[in-house]
Coordinates of C-alpha atoms in Angstrom, one line a residue:
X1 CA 101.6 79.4 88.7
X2 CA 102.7 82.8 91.2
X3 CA 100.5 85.8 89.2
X4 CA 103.4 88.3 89.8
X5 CA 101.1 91.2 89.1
X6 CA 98.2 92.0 91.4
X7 CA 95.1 94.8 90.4
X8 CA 95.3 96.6 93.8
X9 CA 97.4 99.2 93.6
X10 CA 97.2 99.9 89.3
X11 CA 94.9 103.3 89.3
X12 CA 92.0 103.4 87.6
X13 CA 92.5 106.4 84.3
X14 CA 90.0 108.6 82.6
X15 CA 90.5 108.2 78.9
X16 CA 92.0 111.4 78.7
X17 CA 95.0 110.5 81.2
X18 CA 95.4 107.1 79.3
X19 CA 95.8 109.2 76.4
X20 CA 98.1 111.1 77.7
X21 CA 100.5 108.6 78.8
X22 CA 100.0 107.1 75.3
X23 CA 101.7 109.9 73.8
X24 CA 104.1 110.2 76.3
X25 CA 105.3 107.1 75.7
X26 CA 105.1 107.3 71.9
X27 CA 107.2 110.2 72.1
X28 CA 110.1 108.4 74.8
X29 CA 110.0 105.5 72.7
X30 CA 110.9 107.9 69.6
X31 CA 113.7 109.7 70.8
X32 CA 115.1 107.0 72.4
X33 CA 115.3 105.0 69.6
X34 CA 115.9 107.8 67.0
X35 CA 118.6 109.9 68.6
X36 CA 121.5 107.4 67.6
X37 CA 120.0 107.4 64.3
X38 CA 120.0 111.0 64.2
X39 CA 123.4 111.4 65.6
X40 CA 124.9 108.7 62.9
X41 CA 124.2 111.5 60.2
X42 CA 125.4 114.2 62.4
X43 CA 128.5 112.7 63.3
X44 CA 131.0 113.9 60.4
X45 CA 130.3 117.1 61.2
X46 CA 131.0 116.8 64.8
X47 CA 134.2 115.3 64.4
X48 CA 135.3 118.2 61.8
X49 CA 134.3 120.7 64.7
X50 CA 135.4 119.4 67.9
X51 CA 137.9 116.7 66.8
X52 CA 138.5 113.3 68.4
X53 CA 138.6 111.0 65.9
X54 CA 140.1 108.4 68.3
X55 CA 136.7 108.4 70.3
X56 CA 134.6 108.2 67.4
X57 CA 133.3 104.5 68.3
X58 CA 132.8 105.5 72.0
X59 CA 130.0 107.9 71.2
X60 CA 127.8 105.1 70.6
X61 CA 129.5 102.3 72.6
X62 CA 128.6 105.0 75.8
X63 CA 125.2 105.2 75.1
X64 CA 124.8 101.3 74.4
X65 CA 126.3 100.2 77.4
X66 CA 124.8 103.0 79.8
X67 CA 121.3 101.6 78.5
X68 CA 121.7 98.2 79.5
X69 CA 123.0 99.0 82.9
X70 CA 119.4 101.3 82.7
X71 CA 117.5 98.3 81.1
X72 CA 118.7 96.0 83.6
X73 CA 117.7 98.2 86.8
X74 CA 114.2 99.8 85.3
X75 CA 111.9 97.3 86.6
X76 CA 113.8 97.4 90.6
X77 CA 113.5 100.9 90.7
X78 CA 110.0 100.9 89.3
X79 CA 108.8 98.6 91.8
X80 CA 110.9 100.4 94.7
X81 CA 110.1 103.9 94.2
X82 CA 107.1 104.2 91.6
X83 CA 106.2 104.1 88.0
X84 CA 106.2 107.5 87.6
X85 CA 109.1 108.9 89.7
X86 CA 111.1 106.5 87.7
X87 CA 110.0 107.8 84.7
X88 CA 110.2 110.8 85.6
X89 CA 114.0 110.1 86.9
X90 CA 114.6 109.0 82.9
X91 CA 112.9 111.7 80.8
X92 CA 115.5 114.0 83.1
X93 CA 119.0 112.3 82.7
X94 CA 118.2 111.9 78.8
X95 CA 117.0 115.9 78.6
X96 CA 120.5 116.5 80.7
X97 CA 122.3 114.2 78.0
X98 CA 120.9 116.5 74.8
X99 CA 121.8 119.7 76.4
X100 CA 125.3 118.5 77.9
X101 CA 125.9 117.0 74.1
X102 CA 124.3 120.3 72.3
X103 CA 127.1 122.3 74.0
X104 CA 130.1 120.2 73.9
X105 CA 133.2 121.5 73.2
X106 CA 135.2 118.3 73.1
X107 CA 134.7 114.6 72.4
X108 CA 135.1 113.3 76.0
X109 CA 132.7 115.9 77.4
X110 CA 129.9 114.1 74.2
X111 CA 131.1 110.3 75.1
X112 CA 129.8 111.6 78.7
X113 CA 126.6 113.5 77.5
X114 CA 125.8 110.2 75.6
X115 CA 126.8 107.8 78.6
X116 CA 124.4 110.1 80.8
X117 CA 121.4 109.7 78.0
X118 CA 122.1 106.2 77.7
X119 CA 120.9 105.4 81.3
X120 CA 118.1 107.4 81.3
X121 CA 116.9 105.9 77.7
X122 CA 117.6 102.1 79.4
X123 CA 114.9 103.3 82.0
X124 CA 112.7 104.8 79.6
X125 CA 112.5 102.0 77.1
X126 CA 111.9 98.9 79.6
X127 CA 109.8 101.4 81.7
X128 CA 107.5 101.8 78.6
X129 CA 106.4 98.4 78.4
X130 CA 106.1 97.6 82.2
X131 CA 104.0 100.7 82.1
X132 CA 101.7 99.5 79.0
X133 CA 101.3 96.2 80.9
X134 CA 100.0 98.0 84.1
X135 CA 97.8 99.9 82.6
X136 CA 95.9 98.7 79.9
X137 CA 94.7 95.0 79.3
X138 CA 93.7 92.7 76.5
X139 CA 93.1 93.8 73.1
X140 CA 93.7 97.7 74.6
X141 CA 97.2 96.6 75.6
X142 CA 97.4 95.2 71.9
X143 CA 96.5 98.7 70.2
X144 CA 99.0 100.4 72.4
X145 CA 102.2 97.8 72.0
X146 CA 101.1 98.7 68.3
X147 CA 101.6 101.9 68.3
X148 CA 105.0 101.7 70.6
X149 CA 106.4 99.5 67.7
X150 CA 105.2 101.8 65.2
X151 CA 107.3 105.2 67.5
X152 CA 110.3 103.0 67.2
X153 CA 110.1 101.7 63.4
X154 CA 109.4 105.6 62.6
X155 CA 112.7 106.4 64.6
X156 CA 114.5 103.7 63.0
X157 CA 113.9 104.8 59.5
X158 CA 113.3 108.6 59.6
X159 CA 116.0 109.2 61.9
X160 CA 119.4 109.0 59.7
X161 CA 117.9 111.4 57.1
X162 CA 116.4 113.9 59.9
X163 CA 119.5 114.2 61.5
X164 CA 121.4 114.6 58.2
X165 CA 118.7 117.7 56.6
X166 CA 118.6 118.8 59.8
X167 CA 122.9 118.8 60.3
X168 CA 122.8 120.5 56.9
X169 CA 121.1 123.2 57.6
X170 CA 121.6 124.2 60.7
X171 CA 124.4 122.0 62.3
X172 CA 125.0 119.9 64.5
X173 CA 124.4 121.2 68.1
X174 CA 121.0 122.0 66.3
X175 CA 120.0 118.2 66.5
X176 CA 120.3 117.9 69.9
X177 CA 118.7 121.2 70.8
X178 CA 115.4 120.3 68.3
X179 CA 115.1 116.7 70.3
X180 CA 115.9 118.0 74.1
X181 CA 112.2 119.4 74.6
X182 CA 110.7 115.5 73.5
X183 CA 112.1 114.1 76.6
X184 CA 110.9 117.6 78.6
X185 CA 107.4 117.2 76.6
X186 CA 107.4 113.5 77.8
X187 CA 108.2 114.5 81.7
X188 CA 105.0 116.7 82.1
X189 CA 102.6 114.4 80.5
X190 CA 103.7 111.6 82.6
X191 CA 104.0 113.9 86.1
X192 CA 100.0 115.2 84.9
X193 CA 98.5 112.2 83.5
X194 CA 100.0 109.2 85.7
X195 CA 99.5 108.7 89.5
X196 CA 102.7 106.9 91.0
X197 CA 102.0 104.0 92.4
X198 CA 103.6 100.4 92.7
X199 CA 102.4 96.8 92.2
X200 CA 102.3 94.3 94.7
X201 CA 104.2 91.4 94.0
X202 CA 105.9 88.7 95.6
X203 CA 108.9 88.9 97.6
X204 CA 111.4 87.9 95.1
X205 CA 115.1 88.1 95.3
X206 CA 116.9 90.5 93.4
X207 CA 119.5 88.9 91.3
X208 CA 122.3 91.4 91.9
X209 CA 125.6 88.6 90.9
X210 CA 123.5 87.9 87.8
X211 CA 123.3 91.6 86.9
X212 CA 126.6 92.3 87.3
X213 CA 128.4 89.7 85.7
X214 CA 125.9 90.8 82.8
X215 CA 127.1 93.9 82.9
X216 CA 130.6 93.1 83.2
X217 CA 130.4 91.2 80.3
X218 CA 128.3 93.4 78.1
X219 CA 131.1 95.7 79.0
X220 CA 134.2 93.8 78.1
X221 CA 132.1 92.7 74.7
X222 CA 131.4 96.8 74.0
X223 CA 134.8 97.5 74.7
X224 CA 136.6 95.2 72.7
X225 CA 134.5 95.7 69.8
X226 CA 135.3 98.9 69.9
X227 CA 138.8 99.7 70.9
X228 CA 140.1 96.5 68.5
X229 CA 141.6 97.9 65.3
X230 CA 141.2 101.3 66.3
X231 CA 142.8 101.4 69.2
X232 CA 145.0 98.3 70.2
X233 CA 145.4 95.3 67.4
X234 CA 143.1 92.4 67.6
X235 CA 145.8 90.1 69.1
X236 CA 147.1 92.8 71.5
X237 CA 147.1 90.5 75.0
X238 CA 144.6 93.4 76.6
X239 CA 142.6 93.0 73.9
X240 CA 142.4 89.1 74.1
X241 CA 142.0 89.5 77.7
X242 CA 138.7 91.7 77.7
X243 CA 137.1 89.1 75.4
X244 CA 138.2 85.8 77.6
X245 CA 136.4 88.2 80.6
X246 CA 133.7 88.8 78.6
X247 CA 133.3 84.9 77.4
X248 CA 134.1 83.5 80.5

């Protein structure tokens, strides 16, 4: 068996940096998975203010397919340019997402603040667990994957009713705003605490068809999920089309 991971290049951390990174990640890992959570509550009141109804699915549907484009190409980048620059690269385009979304004055300008998040939270949440796996071993790696699923199942459930108390009270753009300095918080830990640096592998071939028929058909699925009923009947012949793409 190939060990596709060599020690060589991996750092070694005080327990201060390793700490730090361990926060940084908890908090990626939160707003990544809590910010659709969060924007599920918010979204009546962001369709009473800036209208489009008609997009309503895509706000989500943008972000979902974005972040497997971002999942897909974390671990190439990673390996091409660093650990950290590509973190750093995703705690950005998910900070530019919340502020472009905070300030949107129309639904196709949010569909592309959440398209532009998505890709950065694809990154973030593949780079997370490449990162874990660099960087701490055996029952340390354990205790951190812990408390990575614990940042997600506190996302998951506290999410929907943040968003909503916090829609409530202060409205909608106020969501964003209150989650935009998590991904800013996350950038400087990870650009103090963690050294880039690369890990030596193997020369393997990139599987570039095999990612974009993937993509293609995660696309086709997204789409026809969403557009059917809302915007074209199930048995409209585009419609039928996109899934026979997406199938085939």
């Amino acid at each position: 068996m190939i060990n596709m991971k060599t020690t060589s290049n991996i750092p070694t951390l005080s327990r201060g940096k390793q700490i730090g990174i361990i926060i940084a990640i908890f908090i990626s890992q939160f707003f990544n998975n809590g910010d659709t959570m969060m924007m599920s509550t918010a979204t009546p009141s962001i369709l009473a203010d800036i209208g489009g109804m008609s997009f309503y699915s895509l706000m989500f549907t943008a972000k979902t397919l974005t972040a497997c484009i971002g999942f897909l190409i974390a671990g190439k980048l990673a390996d091409k340019f660093g650990r950290r620059h590509t973190m750093q690269v995703s705690c950005v385009l998910v900070a530019i997402g919340y502020v472009i979304s905070a300030t949107a004055a129309n639904m196709p300008v949010m569909v592309i603040s959440r398209a532009i998040a998505g890709i950065g939270a694809g990154l973030g949440l593949s780079l997370c667990y490449i990162i874990i796996g660099d960087l701490f071993e055996n029952a340390v790696y354990a205790k951190v994957y812990i408390v990575v699923t614990v940042a997600c199942s506190i996302a998951c459930i506290a999410g929907g009713p943040l968003g909503g108390i916090i829609t409530t009270a202060f409205g909608w753009n106020t969501v964003f705003w209150m989650i935009a300095p998590l991904p800013v918080i996350s950038l400087v830990l990870i650009s103090i605490c963690m050294p880039n640096y690369v890990i030596d592998t193997p020369e393997i071939k990139f599987d570039t068809l095999g990612c974009v028929l993937f993509v293609i058909a995660t696309t086709m699925m997204i789409l026809f999920l969403s557009l059917s009923g809302s915007f074209f009947k199930v048995t409209d012949p585009l419609m039928l089309i996109t899934l026979a793409v997406a199938i085939i």
